[in-house]
Tab-separated table of C-alpha atoms in Angstrom:
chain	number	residue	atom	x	y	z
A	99	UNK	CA	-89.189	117.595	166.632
A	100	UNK	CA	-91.168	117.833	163.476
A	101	UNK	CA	-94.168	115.117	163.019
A	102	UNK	CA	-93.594	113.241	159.881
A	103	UNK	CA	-96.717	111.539	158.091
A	104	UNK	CA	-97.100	108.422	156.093
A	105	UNK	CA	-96.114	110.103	152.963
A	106	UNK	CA	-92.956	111.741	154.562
A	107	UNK	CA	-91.948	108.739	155.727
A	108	UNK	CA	-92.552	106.275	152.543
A	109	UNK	CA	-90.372	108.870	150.827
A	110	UNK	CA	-87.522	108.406	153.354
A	111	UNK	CA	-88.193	104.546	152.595
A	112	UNK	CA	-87.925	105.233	148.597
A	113	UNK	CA	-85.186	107.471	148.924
A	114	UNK	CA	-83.075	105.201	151.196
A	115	UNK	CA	-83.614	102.196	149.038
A	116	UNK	CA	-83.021	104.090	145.748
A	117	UNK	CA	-81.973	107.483	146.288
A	118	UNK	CA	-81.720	108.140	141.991
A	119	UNK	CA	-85.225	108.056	141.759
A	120	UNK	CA	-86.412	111.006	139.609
A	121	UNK	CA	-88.903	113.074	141.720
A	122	UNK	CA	-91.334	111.363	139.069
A	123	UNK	CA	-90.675	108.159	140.045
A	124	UNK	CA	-91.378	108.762	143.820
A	125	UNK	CA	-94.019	110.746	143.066
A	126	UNK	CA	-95.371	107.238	141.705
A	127	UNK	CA	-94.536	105.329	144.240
A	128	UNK	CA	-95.943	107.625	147.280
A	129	UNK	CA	-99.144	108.068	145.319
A	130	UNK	CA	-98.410	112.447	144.770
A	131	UNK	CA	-98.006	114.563	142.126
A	132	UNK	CA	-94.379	114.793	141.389
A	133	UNK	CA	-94.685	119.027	142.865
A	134	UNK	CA	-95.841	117.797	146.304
A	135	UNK	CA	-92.883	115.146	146.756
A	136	UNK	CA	-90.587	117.508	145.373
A	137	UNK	CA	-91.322	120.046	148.297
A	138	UNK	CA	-91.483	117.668	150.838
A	139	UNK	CA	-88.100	116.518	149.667
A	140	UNK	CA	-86.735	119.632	150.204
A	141	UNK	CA	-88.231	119.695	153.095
A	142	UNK	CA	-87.371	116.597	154.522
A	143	UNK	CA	-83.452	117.344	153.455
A	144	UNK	CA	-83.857	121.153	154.797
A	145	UNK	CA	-85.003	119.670	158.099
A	146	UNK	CA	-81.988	117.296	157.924
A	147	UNK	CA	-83.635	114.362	157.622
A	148	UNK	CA	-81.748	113.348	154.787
A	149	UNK	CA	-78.210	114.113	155.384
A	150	UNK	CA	-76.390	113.379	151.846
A	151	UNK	CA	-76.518	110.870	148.799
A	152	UNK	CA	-73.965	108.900	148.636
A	153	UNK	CA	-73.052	105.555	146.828
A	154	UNK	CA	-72.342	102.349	148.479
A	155	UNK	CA	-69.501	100.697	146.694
A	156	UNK	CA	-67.813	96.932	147.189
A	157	UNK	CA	-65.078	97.246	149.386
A	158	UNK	CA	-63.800	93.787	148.150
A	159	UNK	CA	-63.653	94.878	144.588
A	160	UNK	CA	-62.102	98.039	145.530
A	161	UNK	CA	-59.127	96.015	147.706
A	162	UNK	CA	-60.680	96.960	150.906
A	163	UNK	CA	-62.445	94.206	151.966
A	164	UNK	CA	-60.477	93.171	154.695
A	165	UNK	CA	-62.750	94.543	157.693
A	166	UNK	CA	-61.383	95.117	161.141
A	167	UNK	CA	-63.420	96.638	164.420
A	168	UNK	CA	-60.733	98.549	166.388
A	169	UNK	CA	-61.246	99.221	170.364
A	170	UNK	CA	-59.286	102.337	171.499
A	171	UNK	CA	-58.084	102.754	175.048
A	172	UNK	CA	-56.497	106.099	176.003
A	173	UNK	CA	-54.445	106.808	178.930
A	174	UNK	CA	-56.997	108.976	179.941
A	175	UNK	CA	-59.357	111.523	178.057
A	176	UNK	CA	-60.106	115.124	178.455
A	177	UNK	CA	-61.702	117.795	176.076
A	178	UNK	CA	-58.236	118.663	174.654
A	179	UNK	CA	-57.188	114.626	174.346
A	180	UNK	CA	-60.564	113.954	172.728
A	181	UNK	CA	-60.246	116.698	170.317
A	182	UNK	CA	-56.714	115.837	168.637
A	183	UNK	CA	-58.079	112.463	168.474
A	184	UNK	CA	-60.984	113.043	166.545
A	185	UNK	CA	-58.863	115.318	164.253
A	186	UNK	CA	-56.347	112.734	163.818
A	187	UNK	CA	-58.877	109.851	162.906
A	188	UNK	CA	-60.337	111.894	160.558
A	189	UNK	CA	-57.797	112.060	158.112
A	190	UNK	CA	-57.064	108.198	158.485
A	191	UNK	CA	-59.157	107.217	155.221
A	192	UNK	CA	-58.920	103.313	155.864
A	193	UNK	CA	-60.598	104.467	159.472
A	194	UNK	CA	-64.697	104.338	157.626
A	195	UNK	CA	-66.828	104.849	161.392
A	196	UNK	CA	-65.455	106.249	164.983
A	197	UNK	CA	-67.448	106.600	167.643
A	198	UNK	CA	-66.766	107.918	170.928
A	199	UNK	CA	-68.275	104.428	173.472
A	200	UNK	CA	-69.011	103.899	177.103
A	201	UNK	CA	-67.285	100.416	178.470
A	202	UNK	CA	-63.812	99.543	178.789
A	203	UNK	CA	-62.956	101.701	175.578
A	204	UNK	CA	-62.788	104.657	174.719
A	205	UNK	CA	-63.618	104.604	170.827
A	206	UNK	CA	-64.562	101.858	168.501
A	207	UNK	CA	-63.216	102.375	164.871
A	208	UNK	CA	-64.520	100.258	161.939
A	209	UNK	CA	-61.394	99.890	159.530
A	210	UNK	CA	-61.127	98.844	155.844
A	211	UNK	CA	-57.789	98.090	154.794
A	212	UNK	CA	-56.351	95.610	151.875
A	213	UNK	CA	-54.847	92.561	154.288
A	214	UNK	CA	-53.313	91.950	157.391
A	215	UNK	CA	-50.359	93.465	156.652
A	216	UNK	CA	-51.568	96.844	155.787
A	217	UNK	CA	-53.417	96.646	159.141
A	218	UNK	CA	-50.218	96.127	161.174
A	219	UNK	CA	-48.954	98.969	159.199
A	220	UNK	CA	-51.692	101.539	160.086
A	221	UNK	CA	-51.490	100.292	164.436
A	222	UNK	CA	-47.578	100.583	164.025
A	223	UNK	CA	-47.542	103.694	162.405
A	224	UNK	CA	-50.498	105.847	162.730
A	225	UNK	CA	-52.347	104.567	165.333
A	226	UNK	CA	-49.522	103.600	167.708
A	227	UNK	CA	-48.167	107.231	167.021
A	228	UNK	CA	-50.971	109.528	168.650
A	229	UNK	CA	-50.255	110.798	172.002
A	230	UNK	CA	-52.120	109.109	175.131
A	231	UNK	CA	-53.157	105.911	173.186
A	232	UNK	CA	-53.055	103.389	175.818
A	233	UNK	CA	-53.963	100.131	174.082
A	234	UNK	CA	-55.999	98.841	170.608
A	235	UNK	CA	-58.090	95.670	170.360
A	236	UNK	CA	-58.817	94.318	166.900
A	237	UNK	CA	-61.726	92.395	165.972
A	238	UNK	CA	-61.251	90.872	162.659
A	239	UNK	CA	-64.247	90.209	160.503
A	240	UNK	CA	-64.656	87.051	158.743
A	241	UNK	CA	-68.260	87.207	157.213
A	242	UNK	CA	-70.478	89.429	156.663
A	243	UNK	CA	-73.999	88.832	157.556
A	244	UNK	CA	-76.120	91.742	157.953
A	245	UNK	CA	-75.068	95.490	156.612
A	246	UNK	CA	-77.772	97.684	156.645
A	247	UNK	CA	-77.334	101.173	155.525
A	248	UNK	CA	-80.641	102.740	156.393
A	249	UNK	CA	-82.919	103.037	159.321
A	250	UNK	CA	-85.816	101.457	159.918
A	251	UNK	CA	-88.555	103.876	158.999
């Protein structure tokens, strides 16, 4: 594991609250010359410490506010099972997150649809279609209170 310094790490901080910031801009902010940030940008996103840009758009405005938490139950799960299912979820686009959990499931999906309706829709014809699905639990959101889409660095 590499050992990141202040700087590295008040860049991560810039760049996760405003990753469009010119390598001038950080530059200013970290207290550098805009050549030293720029390398230990690159760095940093060589390394994979920065994974990708991306934008984070309002699911609301975009009719896809209407959040549900999914809980997954398979018959039972093997390499092969576990395989088609990740395949299979990843071409779902309403399915945002999947992760693979220890508990009574077997995978929690986070699931942005329009409205009810289009939910029942996706459990009665997607996700009630793939092979060794046992059961689905849906957790509805009604408020959101905390999204966070960075780490605490």
């Amino acid at each position: 594991m590499d050992i990141l310094d202040k700087t590295d790490l008040e860049i991560l901080r810039a760049m996760q609250d405003n990753a469009r910031l010119t390598t001038k801009e950080l530059a200013a902010r970290v207290h550098l010359s805009p050549t030293p940030v720029f390398e230990r940008l690159k760095r940093l996103e060589n390394r994979g410490y920065i994974k990708k840009y991306i934008a984070v758009l309002d699911a609301g405005k975009l009719n896809r506010g209407f959040v549900v938490f999914c809980q997954v139950k398979m018959e039972r799960l093997n390499r092969d099972i576990a395989e088609t299912f990740a395949r299979i979820v990843r071409t779902i686009p309403e399915v945002t997150e999947c992760y693979n959990i220890s508990g009574s499931y077997d995978y929690l999906l986070k699931i942005h649809v329009p409205d009810m309706k289009h939910y029942q829709q996706l459990v009665l014809n997607v996700l009630g279609t793939i092979d060794h699905l046992r059961s689905v639990e849906s957790t509805f959101v009604m408020d959101e209170i905390k999204n966070e889409h960075g780490l605490s660095v």
